[in-house]
Amino acid sequence: MASNNESNRYLEILKWFVGTVVLGTAGIIINYQIQKTELEIKRLEADAGFLNVVTKNLENRGDTTELGYLEFIQTFITTHQIKVEVKARIRELETHINQTVTAEAKAASDKKVQNLMGALSSDQIEQFRQIEKEEKTTEGEQQSINELIQKESEVADQETPIHSNSISSISRAKELTTPLSVKTKKETYTRIGKPITRWCKKGYYVEFGNTLRLGINELTSGSIIFNLKDIEGDKRNNPQFIENNAEVELSEGEIYTLTYDSYRYEISLDYIGSAGKNPFTKAAYITVTTYKK
């Protein structure tokens, strides 16, 4: 009987101990969750308040100042909800800035075409018309855009190129809105220099840095068909088509991404418009951002 009483006593002590431990642990967990939730709420309020203070007086959607602020403060944001909001706003601003600058560049080049038409003589117009016919019927090996620049300069040496300001404004916008690095599932690519904006016409090619040559096969009012060649190192004199990318179609505003060898290229067709000194032919304004892993 004594043995049973002692066993019962031990059992009661064990129950008390287990109950105390369980209740104590549960209390600790609940308290931790409460504190964690309170901390998350405080962080969320702090991040939201910080975001509101930084952006409250920035009314222009395309204001590069706001973009700079957002890119700066996203390194300090700790809550997921605000991070998502900031990233979405950054993407929205980047798109708006690029669209605004592109529209302004296109309008500026169109205005320069009108001015140029008024400045050209009848003989110059006839020569440019002849070049236009030659470009439309171009077949076979593409020439460097430098060949066309030289040809157009011989016709109108004193005239300012149509694209003179458009290229620089697009380049500045692209530099502002293009990330310094890109992460994929397997690799991290770091940007090499600044994004490069060039113009090119049908039947010609243009080079970006020391690695990529882009030639235009077809050019319409809103798109191009182009090819890509590798010119790195000793391949410049006899460049080879980049595998599976001998012909690519791209519309205005679109971005084509290519990973080749150790490089990653982001190729955007900014717009189709006038460039060079010939007001009768259209050109593609193209920006290439080069990354390397």
PDB file of C-alpha atoms in Angstrom:
ATOM      1  CA  MET A   1       0.000   0.000   0.000  1.00  0.00           C
ATOM      2  CA  ALA A   2       2.838   2.351   0.896  1.00  0.00           C
ATOM      3  CA  SER A   3       4.433   1.553  -2.383  1.00  0.00           C
ATOM      4  CA  ASN A   4       1.234   2.527  -4.249  1.00  0.00           C
ATOM      5  CA  ASN A   5       0.961   5.809  -2.337  1.00  0.00           C
ATOM      6  CA  GLU A   6       4.585   6.614  -3.124  1.00  0.00           C
ATOM      7  CA  SER A   7       4.004   5.815  -6.794  1.00  0.00           C
ATOM      8  CA  ASN A   8       0.956   8.040  -6.853  1.00  0.00           C
ATOM      9  CA  ARG A   9       2.927  10.813  -5.213  1.00  0.00           C
ATOM     10  CA  TYR A  10       5.676  10.522  -7.827  1.00  0.00           C
ATOM     11  CA  LEU A  11       3.062  10.492 -10.563  1.00  0.00           C
ATOM     12  CA  GLU A  12       1.466  13.655  -9.208  1.00  0.00           C
ATOM     13  CA  ILE A  13       4.871  15.340  -8.995  1.00  0.00           C
ATOM     14  CA  LEU A  14       5.605  14.274 -12.567  1.00  0.00           C
ATOM     15  CA  LYS A  15       2.261  15.622 -13.750  1.00  0.00           C
ATOM     16  CA  TRP A  16       2.905  18.895 -11.952  1.00  0.00           C
ATOM     17  CA  PHE A  17       6.400  19.127 -13.441  1.00  0.00           C
ATOM     18  CA  VAL A  18       5.254  18.322 -16.972  1.00  0.00           C
ATOM     19  CA  GLY A  19       2.309  20.695 -16.661  1.00  0.00           C
ATOM     20  CA  THR A  20       4.531  23.466 -15.369  1.00  0.00           C
ATOM     21  CA  VAL A  21       7.105  22.937 -18.140  1.00  0.00           C
ATOM     22  CA  VAL A  22       4.438  22.760 -20.849  1.00  0.00           C
ATOM     23  CA  LEU A  23       2.611  25.823 -19.568  1.00  0.00           C
ATOM     24  CA  GLY A  24       5.856  27.693 -19.088  1.00  0.00           C
ATOM     25  CA  THR A  25       7.077  26.782 -22.574  1.00  0.00           C
ATOM     26  CA  ALA A  26       3.725  27.693 -24.074  1.00  0.00           C
ATOM     27  CA  GLY A  27       3.823  30.998 -22.237  1.00  0.00           C
ATOM     28  CA  ILE A  28       7.307  31.707 -23.514  1.00  0.00           C
ATOM     29  CA  ILE A  29       6.281  30.843 -27.095  1.00  0.00           C
ATOM     30  CA  ILE A  30       3.141  32.955 -26.899  1.00  0.00           C
ATOM     31  CA  ASN A  31       5.051  35.862 -25.385  1.00  0.00           C
ATOM     32  CA  TYR A  32       7.723  35.521 -28.087  1.00  0.00           C
ATOM     33  CA  GLN A  33       5.099  35.539 -30.832  1.00  0.00           C
ATOM     34  CA  ILE A  34       3.427  38.578 -29.290  1.00  0.00           C
ATOM     35  CA  GLN A  35       6.746  40.417 -29.075  1.00  0.00           C
ATOM     36  CA  LYS A  36       7.648  39.309 -32.598  1.00  0.00           C
ATOM     37  CA  THR A  37       4.318  40.526 -33.944  1.00  0.00           C
ATOM     38  CA  GLU A  38       4.629  43.808 -32.089  1.00  0.00           C
ATOM     39  CA  LEU A  39       8.160  44.256 -33.436  1.00  0.00           C
ATOM     40  CA  GLU A  40       7.030  43.509 -36.991  1.00  0.00           C
ATOM     41  CA  ILE A  41       4.190  46.015 -36.631  1.00  0.00           C
ATOM     42  CA  LYS A  42       6.620  48.638 -35.326  1.00  0.00           C
ATOM     43  CA  ARG A  43       9.031  47.908 -38.182  1.00  0.00           C
ATOM     44  CA  LEU A  44       6.210  48.096 -40.705  1.00  0.00           C
ATOM     45  CA  GLU A  45       5.051  51.422 -39.267  1.00  0.00           C
ATOM     46  CA  ALA A  46       8.613  52.742 -39.218  1.00  0.00           C
ATOM     47  CA  ASP A  47       9.307  51.672 -42.820  1.00  0.00           C
ATOM     48  CA  ALA A  48       5.973  53.054 -44.027  1.00  0.00           C
ATOM     49  CA  GLY A  49       6.638  56.323 -42.216  1.00  0.00           C
ATOM     50  CA  PHE A  50      10.157  56.498 -43.638  1.00  0.00           C
ATOM     51  CA  LEU A  51       8.822  55.898 -47.147  1.00  0.00           C
ATOM     52  CA  ASN A  52       6.148  58.559 -46.702  1.00  0.00           C
ATOM     53  CA  VAL A  53       8.631  61.170 -45.467  1.00  0.00           C
ATOM     54  CA  VAL A  54      11.041  60.518 -48.327  1.00  0.00           C
ATOM     55  CA  THR A  55       8.473  60.661 -51.117  1.00  0.00           C
ATOM     56  CA  LYS A  56       5.700  62.954 -49.831  1.00  0.00           C
ATOM     57  CA  ASN A  57       6.712  66.050 -51.838  1.00  0.00           C
ATOM     58  CA  LEU A  58       7.684  64.298 -55.075  1.00  0.00           C
ATOM     59  CA  GLU A  59       4.763  64.800 -57.431  1.00  0.00           C
ATOM     60  CA  ASN A  60       6.421  64.165 -60.817  1.00  0.00           C
ATOM     61  CA  ARG A  61       6.105  60.468 -61.723  1.00  0.00           C
ATOM     62  CA  GLY A  62       9.175  60.731 -63.904  1.00  0.00           C
ATOM     63  CA  ASP A  63      11.224  62.636 -61.359  1.00  0.00           C
ATOM     64  CA  THR A  64      14.654  61.051 -61.208  1.00  0.00           C
ATOM     65  CA  THR A  65      15.061  62.418 -57.689  1.00  0.00           C
ATOM     66  CA  GLU A  66      12.327  60.102 -56.447  1.00  0.00           C
ATOM     67  CA  LEU A  67      13.961  57.150 -58.175  1.00  0.00           C
ATOM     68  CA  GLY A  68      17.271  57.980 -56.515  1.00  0.00           C
ATOM     69  CA  TYR A  69      15.628  58.204 -53.080  1.00  0.00           C
ATOM     70  CA  LEU A  70      13.825  54.894 -53.524  1.00  0.00           C
ATOM     71  CA  GLU A  71      16.958  53.086 -54.665  1.00  0.00           C
ATOM     72  CA  PHE A  72      18.759  54.477 -51.634  1.00  0.00           C
ATOM     73  CA  ILE A  73      16.167  53.645 -48.972  1.00  0.00           C
ATOM     74  CA  GLN A  74      15.445  50.117 -50.215  1.00  0.00           C
ATOM     75  CA  THR A  75      18.734  49.086 -48.590  1.00  0.00           C
ATOM     76  CA  PHE A  76      17.317  50.139 -45.199  1.00  0.00           C
ATOM     77  CA  ILE A  77      13.832  48.676 -45.519  1.00  0.00           C
ATOM     78  CA  THR A  78      13.378  45.552 -43.355  1.00  0.00           C
ATOM     79  CA  THR A  79       9.737  44.580 -43.858  1.00  0.00           C
ATOM     80  CA  HIS A  80       8.688  42.445 -46.803  1.00  0.00           C
ATOM     81  CA  GLN A  81       5.518  44.403 -47.582  1.00  0.00           C
ATOM     82  CA  ILE A  82       7.317  47.739 -47.920  1.00  0.00           C
ATOM     83  CA  LYS A  83      10.175  46.141 -49.873  1.00  0.00           C
ATOM     84  CA  VAL A  84       7.670  44.847 -52.414  1.00  0.00           C
ATOM     85  CA  GLU A  85       6.022  48.282 -52.591  1.00  0.00           C
ATOM     86  CA  VAL A  86       9.348  50.069 -53.087  1.00  0.00           C
ATOM     87  CA  LYS A  87      10.528  47.640 -55.776  1.00  0.00           C
ATOM     88  CA  ALA A  88       7.236  47.980 -57.646  1.00  0.00           C
ATOM     89  CA  ARG A  89       7.477  51.767 -57.496  1.00  0.00           C
ATOM     90  CA  ILE A  90      11.078  51.671 -58.757  1.00  0.00           C
ATOM     91  CA  ARG A  91      10.062  49.538 -61.748  1.00  0.00           C
ATOM     92  CA  GLU A  92       7.138  51.863 -62.439  1.00  0.00           C
ATOM     93  CA  LEU A  93       9.377  54.933 -62.358  1.00  0.00           C
ATOM     94  CA  GLU A  94      12.046  53.306 -64.538  1.00  0.00           C
ATOM     95  CA  THR A  95       9.466  52.441 -67.179  1.00  0.00           C
ATOM     96  CA  HIS A  96       7.950  55.915 -67.060  1.00  0.00           C
ATOM     97  CA  ILE A  97      11.339  57.660 -67.304  1.00  0.00           C
ATOM     98  CA  ASN A  98      12.398  55.577 -70.310  1.00  0.00           C
ATOM     99  CA  GLN A  99       9.083  56.104 -72.087  1.00  0.00           C
ATOM    100  CA  THR A 100       9.140  59.846 -71.429  1.00  0.00           C
ATOM    101  CA  VAL A 101      12.737  60.307 -72.589  1.00  0.00           C
ATOM    102  CA  THR A 102      12.171  58.169 -75.692  1.00  0.00           C
ATOM    103  CA  ALA A 103       9.072  60.158 -76.672  1.00  0.00           C
ATOM    104  CA  GLU A 104      10.955  63.432 -76.180  1.00  0.00           C
ATOM    105  CA  ALA A 105      13.945  62.165 -78.187  1.00  0.00           C
ATOM    106  CA  LYS A 106      11.710  61.059 -81.037  1.00  0.00           C
ATOM    107  CA  ALA A 107       9.896  64.412 -81.084  1.00  0.00           C
ATOM    108  CA  ALA A 108      13.225  66.257 -81.085  1.00  0.00           C
ATOM    109  CA  SER A 109      14.564  64.230 -84.009  1.00  0.00           C
ATOM    110  CA  ASP A 110      11.334  64.782 -85.968  1.00  0.00           C
ATOM    111  CA  LYS A 111      11.703  68.527 -85.445  1.00  0.00           C
ATOM    112  CA  LYS A 112      15.295  68.391 -86.672  1.00  0.00           C
ATOM    113  CA  VAL A 113      14.124  66.597 -89.818  1.00  0.00           C
ATOM    114  CA  GLN A 114      11.828  69.534 -90.612  1.00  0.00           C
ATOM    115  CA  ASN A 115      14.676  72.004 -90.065  1.00  0.00           C
ATOM    116  CA  LEU A 116      17.038  69.921 -92.183  1.00  0.00           C
ATOM    117  CA  MET A 117      14.555  69.669 -95.053  1.00  0.00           C
ATOM    118  CA  GLY A 118      14.404  73.442 -95.159  1.00  0.00           C
ATOM    119  CA  ALA A 119      18.189  73.737 -95.215  1.00  0.00           C
ATOM    120  CA  LEU A 120      18.985  71.204 -97.967  1.00  0.00           C
ATOM    121  CA  SER A 121      19.437  72.220-101.571  1.00  0.00           C
ATOM    122  CA  SER A 122      17.594  70.454-104.402  1.00  0.00           C
ATOM    123  CA  ASP A 123      20.839  68.729-105.379  1.00  0.00           C
ATOM    124  CA  GLN A 124      21.390  67.421-101.838  1.00  0.00           C
ATOM    125  CA  ILE A 125      17.803  66.176-101.687  1.00  0.00           C
ATOM    126  CA  GLU A 126      18.311  64.290-104.939  1.00  0.00           C
ATOM    127  CA  GLN A 127      21.512  62.665-103.614  1.00  0.00           C
ATOM    128  CA  PHE A 128      19.812  61.608-100.397  1.00  0.00           C
ATOM    129  CA  ARG A 129      16.902  60.194-102.402  1.00  0.00           C
ATOM    130  CA  GLN A 130      19.391  58.086-104.350  1.00  0.00           C
ATOM    131  CA  ILE A 131      20.915  56.784-101.109  1.00  0.00           C
ATOM    132  CA  GLU A 132      17.407  55.936 -99.926  1.00  0.00           C
ATOM    133  CA  LYS A 133      16.846  53.792-103.054  1.00  0.00           C
ATOM    134  CA  GLU A 134      20.155  52.028-102.507  1.00  0.00           C
ATOM    135  CA  GLU A 135      19.276  51.200 -98.887  1.00  0.00           C
ATOM    136  CA  LYS A 136      15.874  49.797 -99.833  1.00  0.00           C
ATOM    137  CA  THR A 137      17.439  47.361-102.306  1.00  0.00           C
ATOM    138  CA  THR A 138      20.427  46.407-100.139  1.00  0.00           C
ATOM    139  CA  GLU A 139      21.264  42.710-100.264  1.00  0.00           C
ATOM    140  CA  GLY A 140      24.200  40.591 -99.148  1.00  0.00           C
ATOM    141  CA  GLU A 141      26.997  41.545 -96.759  1.00  0.00           C
ATOM    142  CA  GLN A 142      26.214  44.380 -94.390  1.00  0.00           C
ATOM    143  CA  GLN A 143      28.465  47.432 -94.132  1.00  0.00           C
ATOM    144  CA  SER A 144      29.576  49.345 -91.077  1.00  0.00           C
ATOM    145  CA  ILE A 145      27.342  52.266 -90.135  1.00  0.00           C
ATOM    146  CA  ASN A 146      30.508  54.368 -90.344  1.00  0.00           C
ATOM    147  CA  GLU A 147      30.420  53.875 -94.126  1.00  0.00           C
ATOM    148  CA  LEU A 148      26.949  55.411 -94.263  1.00  0.00           C
ATOM    149  CA  ILE A 149      27.918  58.256 -91.930  1.00  0.00           C
ATOM    150  CA  GLN A 150      30.784  59.112 -94.268  1.00  0.00           C
ATOM    151  CA  LYS A 151      28.511  58.931 -97.327  1.00  0.00           C
ATOM    152  CA  GLU A 152      25.891  61.201 -95.772  1.00  0.00           C
ATOM    153  CA  SER A 153      28.528  63.671 -94.587  1.00  0.00           C
ATOM    154  CA  GLU A 154      29.831  63.999 -98.134  1.00  0.00           C
ATOM    155  CA  VAL A 155      26.361  65.093 -99.220  1.00  0.00           C
ATOM    156  CA  ALA A 156      25.674  67.531 -96.345  1.00  0.00           C
ATOM    157  CA  ASP A 157      28.933  68.166 -94.509  1.00  0.00           C
ATOM    158  CA  GLN A 158      27.773  71.353 -92.770  1.00  0.00           C
ATOM    159  CA  GLU A 159      24.481  70.027 -91.439  1.00  0.00           C
ATOM    160  CA  THR A 160      24.028  68.811 -87.829  1.00  0.00           C
ATOM    161  CA  PRO A 161      23.077  65.107 -87.537  1.00  0.00           C
ATOM    162  CA  ILE A 162      19.438  64.502 -86.706  1.00  0.00           C
ATOM    163  CA  HIS A 163      20.298  62.236 -83.771  1.00  0.00           C
ATOM    164  CA  SER A 164      22.806  64.587 -82.090  1.00  0.00           C
ATOM    165  CA  ASN A 165      20.813  65.106 -78.872  1.00  0.00           C
ATOM    166  CA  SER A 166      18.550  62.055 -78.956  1.00  0.00           C
ATOM    167  CA  ILE A 167      21.368  59.552 -78.401  1.00  0.00           C
ATOM    168  CA  SER A 168      22.762  61.356 -75.355  1.00  0.00           C
ATOM    169  CA  SER A 169      19.361  61.776 -73.659  1.00  0.00           C
ATOM    170  CA  ILE A 170      18.448  58.101 -74.123  1.00  0.00           C
ATOM    171  CA  SER A 171      21.874  57.032 -72.875  1.00  0.00           C
ATOM    172  CA  ARG A 172      21.500  59.064 -69.675  1.00  0.00           C
ATOM    173  CA  ALA A 173      18.072  57.594 -68.976  1.00  0.00           C
ATOM    174  CA  LYS A 174      19.280  54.040 -69.605  1.00  0.00           C
ATOM    175  CA  GLU A 175      22.258  54.517 -67.289  1.00  0.00           C
ATOM    176  CA  LEU A 176      19.931  55.730 -64.526  1.00  0.00           C
ATOM    177  CA  THR A 177      17.410  52.908 -64.900  1.00  0.00           C
ATOM    178  CA  THR A 178      19.659  49.917 -65.640  1.00  0.00           C
ATOM    179  CA  PRO A 179      20.839  47.803 -62.663  1.00  0.00           C
ATOM    180  CA  LEU A 180      24.539  47.372 -61.935  1.00  0.00           C
ATOM    181  CA  SER A 181      24.106  43.617 -61.559  1.00  0.00           C
ATOM    182  CA  VAL A 182      21.649  40.883 -62.495  1.00  0.00           C
ATOM    183  CA  LYS A 183      21.131  37.645 -60.599  1.00  0.00           C
ATOM    184  CA  THR A 184      19.791  34.503 -62.234  1.00  0.00           C
ATOM    185  CA  LYS A 185      19.168  31.127 -60.587  1.00  0.00           C
ATOM    186  CA  LYS A 186      22.763  30.048 -61.171  1.00  0.00           C
ATOM    187  CA  GLU A 187      24.853  33.141 -61.889  1.00  0.00           C
ATOM    188  CA  THR A 188      25.420  36.783 -60.980  1.00  0.00           C
ATOM    189  CA  TYR A 189      26.273  39.134 -63.852  1.00  0.00           C
ATOM    190  CA  THR A 190      27.945  42.516 -63.301  1.00  0.00           C
ATOM    191  CA  ARG A 191      27.392  45.409 -65.680  1.00  0.00           C
ATOM    192  CA  ILE A 192      30.339  46.417 -67.845  1.00  0.00           C
ATOM    193  CA  GLY A 193      30.465  50.199 -68.159  1.00  0.00           C
ATOM    194  CA  LYS A 194      27.384  52.153 -69.165  1.00  0.00           C
ATOM    195  CA  PRO A 195      24.543  51.083 -71.485  1.00  0.00           C
ATOM    196  CA  ILE A 196      25.453  52.058 -75.056  1.00  0.00           C
ATOM    197  CA  THR A 197      22.897  53.650 -77.394  1.00  0.00           C
ATOM    198  CA  ARG A 198      23.516  53.635 -81.141  1.00  0.00           C
ATOM    199  CA  TRP A 199      21.482  54.136 -84.304  1.00  0.00           C
ATOM    200  CA  CYS A 200      21.582  51.908 -87.363  1.00  0.00           C
ATOM    201  CA  LYS A 201      19.808  51.559 -90.700  1.00  0.00           C
ATOM    202  CA  LYS A 202      18.872  48.595 -92.868  1.00  0.00           C
ATOM    203  CA  GLY A 203      21.820  46.900 -94.528  1.00  0.00           C
ATOM    204  CA  TYR A 204      24.336  48.179 -91.995  1.00  0.00           C
ATOM    205  CA  TYR A 205      25.795  47.023 -88.716  1.00  0.00           C
ATOM    206  CA  VAL A 206      26.848  48.770 -85.520  1.00  0.00           C
ATOM    207  CA  GLU A 207      29.210  47.553 -82.806  1.00  0.00           C
ATOM    208  CA  PHE A 208      28.720  47.689 -79.054  1.00  0.00           C
ATOM    209  CA  GLY A 209      31.939  47.647 -77.043  1.00  0.00           C
ATOM    210  CA  ASN A 210      34.454  45.079 -78.147  1.00  0.00           C
ATOM    211  CA  THR A 211      32.213  42.027 -78.065  1.00  0.00           C
ATOM    212  CA  LEU A 212      29.005  42.432 -80.065  1.00  0.00           C
ATOM    213  CA  ARG A 213      28.104  43.393 -83.631  1.00  0.00           C
ATOM    214  CA  LEU A 214      24.453  43.979 -84.507  1.00  0.00           C
ATOM    215  CA  GLY A 215      23.349  44.124 -88.131  1.00  0.00           C
ATOM    216  CA  ILE A 216      19.882  45.084 -89.390  1.00  0.00           C
ATOM    217  CA  ASN A 217      18.295  42.824 -92.005  1.00  0.00           C
ATOM    218  CA  GLU A 218      14.860  44.452 -92.107  1.00  0.00           C
ATOM    219  CA  LEU A 219      13.425  47.677 -90.711  1.00  0.00           C
ATOM    220  CA  THR A 220       9.750  48.670 -90.589  1.00  0.00           C
ATOM    221  CA  SER A 221       7.878  51.523 -88.937  1.00  0.00           C
ATOM    222  CA  GLY A 222       7.749  49.677 -85.615  1.00  0.00           C
ATOM    223  CA  SER A 223      10.195  46.776 -85.595  1.00  0.00           C
ATOM    224  CA  ILE A 224      13.481  45.380 -86.858  1.00  0.00           C
ATOM    225  CA  ILE A 225      14.929  41.993 -87.763  1.00  0.00           C
ATOM    226  CA  PHE A 226      18.591  41.839 -86.815  1.00  0.00           C
ATOM    227  CA  ASN A 227      21.505  39.462 -86.486  1.00  0.00           C
ATOM    228  CA  LEU A 228      24.246  39.233 -83.882  1.00  0.00           C
ATOM    229  CA  LYS A 229      27.909  38.419 -84.319  1.00  0.00           C
ATOM    230  CA  ASP A 230      30.731  37.776 -81.883  1.00  0.00           C
ATOM    231  CA  ILE A 231      33.637  40.194 -82.457  1.00  0.00           C
ATOM    232  CA  GLU A 232      35.632  39.644 -79.271  1.00  0.00           C
ATOM    233  CA  GLY A 233      39.375  39.200 -79.679  1.00  0.00           C
ATOM    234  CA  ASP A 234      40.586  37.977 -83.066  1.00  0.00           C
ATOM    235  CA  LYS A 235      37.031  37.407 -84.329  1.00  0.00           C
ATOM    236  CA  ARG A 236      36.548  41.051 -85.341  1.00  0.00           C
ATOM    237  CA  ASN A 237      37.875  40.562 -88.880  1.00  0.00           C
ATOM    238  CA  ASN A 238      35.885  37.377 -89.432  1.00  0.00           C
ATOM    239  CA  PRO A 239      33.001  37.450 -86.944  1.00  0.00           C
ATOM    240  CA  GLN A 240      30.702  34.472 -86.592  1.00  0.00           C
ATOM    241  CA  PHE A 241      26.963  34.545 -86.042  1.00  0.00           C
ATOM    242  CA  ILE A 242      26.098  33.928 -82.435  1.00  0.00           C
ATOM    243  CA  GLU A 243      24.563  30.473 -82.307  1.00  0.00           C
ATOM    244  CA  ASN A 244      20.761  30.376 -82.651  1.00  0.00           C
ATOM    245  CA  ASN A 245      20.625  34.156 -82.928  1.00  0.00           C
ATOM    246  CA  ALA A 246      21.337  34.700 -86.605  1.00  0.00           C
ATOM    247  CA  GLU A 247      17.977  36.458 -86.970  1.00  0.00           C
ATOM    248  CA  VAL A 248      15.905  38.083 -84.220  1.00  0.00           C
ATOM    249  CA  GLU A 249      12.763  40.202 -84.474  1.00  0.00           C
ATOM    250  CA  LEU A 250      12.247  43.033 -82.000  1.00  0.00           C
ATOM    251  CA  SER A 251       9.482  45.638 -81.718  1.00  0.00           C
ATOM    252  CA  GLU A 252       9.689  49.167 -80.335  1.00  0.00           C
ATOM    253  CA  GLY A 253       9.911  49.211 -76.551  1.00  0.00           C
ATOM    254  CA  GLU A 254      10.828  45.540 -76.274  1.00  0.00           C
ATOM    255  CA  ILE A 255      13.984  44.095 -74.697  1.00  0.00           C
ATOM    256  CA  TYR A 256      15.766  41.014 -75.995  1.00  0.00           C
ATOM    257  CA  THR A 257      17.996  39.208 -73.496  1.00  0.00           C
ATOM    258  CA  LEU A 258      20.834  36.978 -74.647  1.00  0.00           C
ATOM    259  CA  THR A 259      23.260  34.921 -72.565  1.00  0.00           C
ATOM    260  CA  TYR A 260      26.314  33.978 -74.575  1.00  0.00           C
ATOM    261  CA  ASP A 261      29.625  32.600 -73.335  1.00  0.00           C
ATOM    262  CA  SER A 262      30.354  34.573 -70.133  1.00  0.00           C
ATOM    263  CA  TYR A 263      28.255  37.569 -71.219  1.00  0.00           C
ATOM    264  CA  ARG A 264      24.671  38.653 -70.783  1.00  0.00           C
ATOM    265  CA  TYR A 265      23.290  41.216 -73.229  1.00  0.00           C
ATOM    266  CA  GLU A 266      20.088  43.220 -72.836  1.00  0.00           C
ATOM    267  CA  ILE A 267      19.151  44.691 -76.220  1.00  0.00           C
ATOM    268  CA  SER A 268      16.326  47.224 -76.371  1.00  0.00           C
ATOM    269  CA  LEU A 269      14.772  48.790 -79.447  1.00  0.00           C
ATOM    270  CA  ASP A 270      14.087  52.273 -78.137  1.00  0.00           C
ATOM    271  CA  TYR A 271      12.288  53.558 -81.228  1.00  0.00           C
ATOM    272  CA  ILE A 272      12.289  53.803 -85.014  1.00  0.00           C
ATOM    273  CA  GLY A 273      12.922  57.317 -86.289  1.00  0.00           C
ATOM    274  CA  SER A 274      15.206  59.562 -88.265  1.00  0.00           C
ATOM    275  CA  ALA A 275      18.960  59.644 -87.680  1.00  0.00           C
ATOM    276  CA  GLY A 276      22.155  60.641 -89.428  1.00  0.00           C
ATOM    277  CA  LYS A 277      21.810  63.370 -92.053  1.00  0.00           C
ATOM    278  CA  ASN A 278      19.442  61.731 -94.510  1.00  0.00           C
ATOM    279  CA  PRO A 279      15.855  62.765 -93.668  1.00  0.00           C
ATOM    280  CA  PHE A 280      14.338  60.224 -96.079  1.00  0.00           C
ATOM    281  CA  THR A 281      15.499  57.022 -94.409  1.00  0.00           C
ATOM    282  CA  LYS A 282      14.550  55.563 -91.042  1.00  0.00           C
ATOM    283  CA  ALA A 283      16.886  54.204 -88.386  1.00  0.00           C
ATOM    284  CA  ALA A 284      16.593  52.044 -85.313  1.00  0.00           C
ATOM    285  CA  TYR A 285      17.731  53.502 -81.996  1.00  0.00           C
ATOM    286  CA  ILE A 286      19.143  50.574 -80.051  1.00  0.00           C
ATOM    287  CA  THR A 287      20.577  50.312 -76.533  1.00  0.00           C
ATOM    288  CA  VAL A 288      22.767  47.415 -75.452  1.00  0.00           C
ATOM    289  CA  THR A 289      23.663  46.781 -71.823  1.00  0.00           C
ATOM    290  CA  THR A 290      26.501  44.292 -71.370  1.00  0.00           C
ATOM    291  CA  TYR A 291      26.981  42.185 -68.246  1.00  0.00           C
ATOM    292  CA  LYS A 292      29.680  39.655 -67.444  1.00  0.00           C
ATOM    293  CA  LYS A 293      29.704  36.909 -64.832  1.00  0.00           C
TER     294      LYS A 293
END
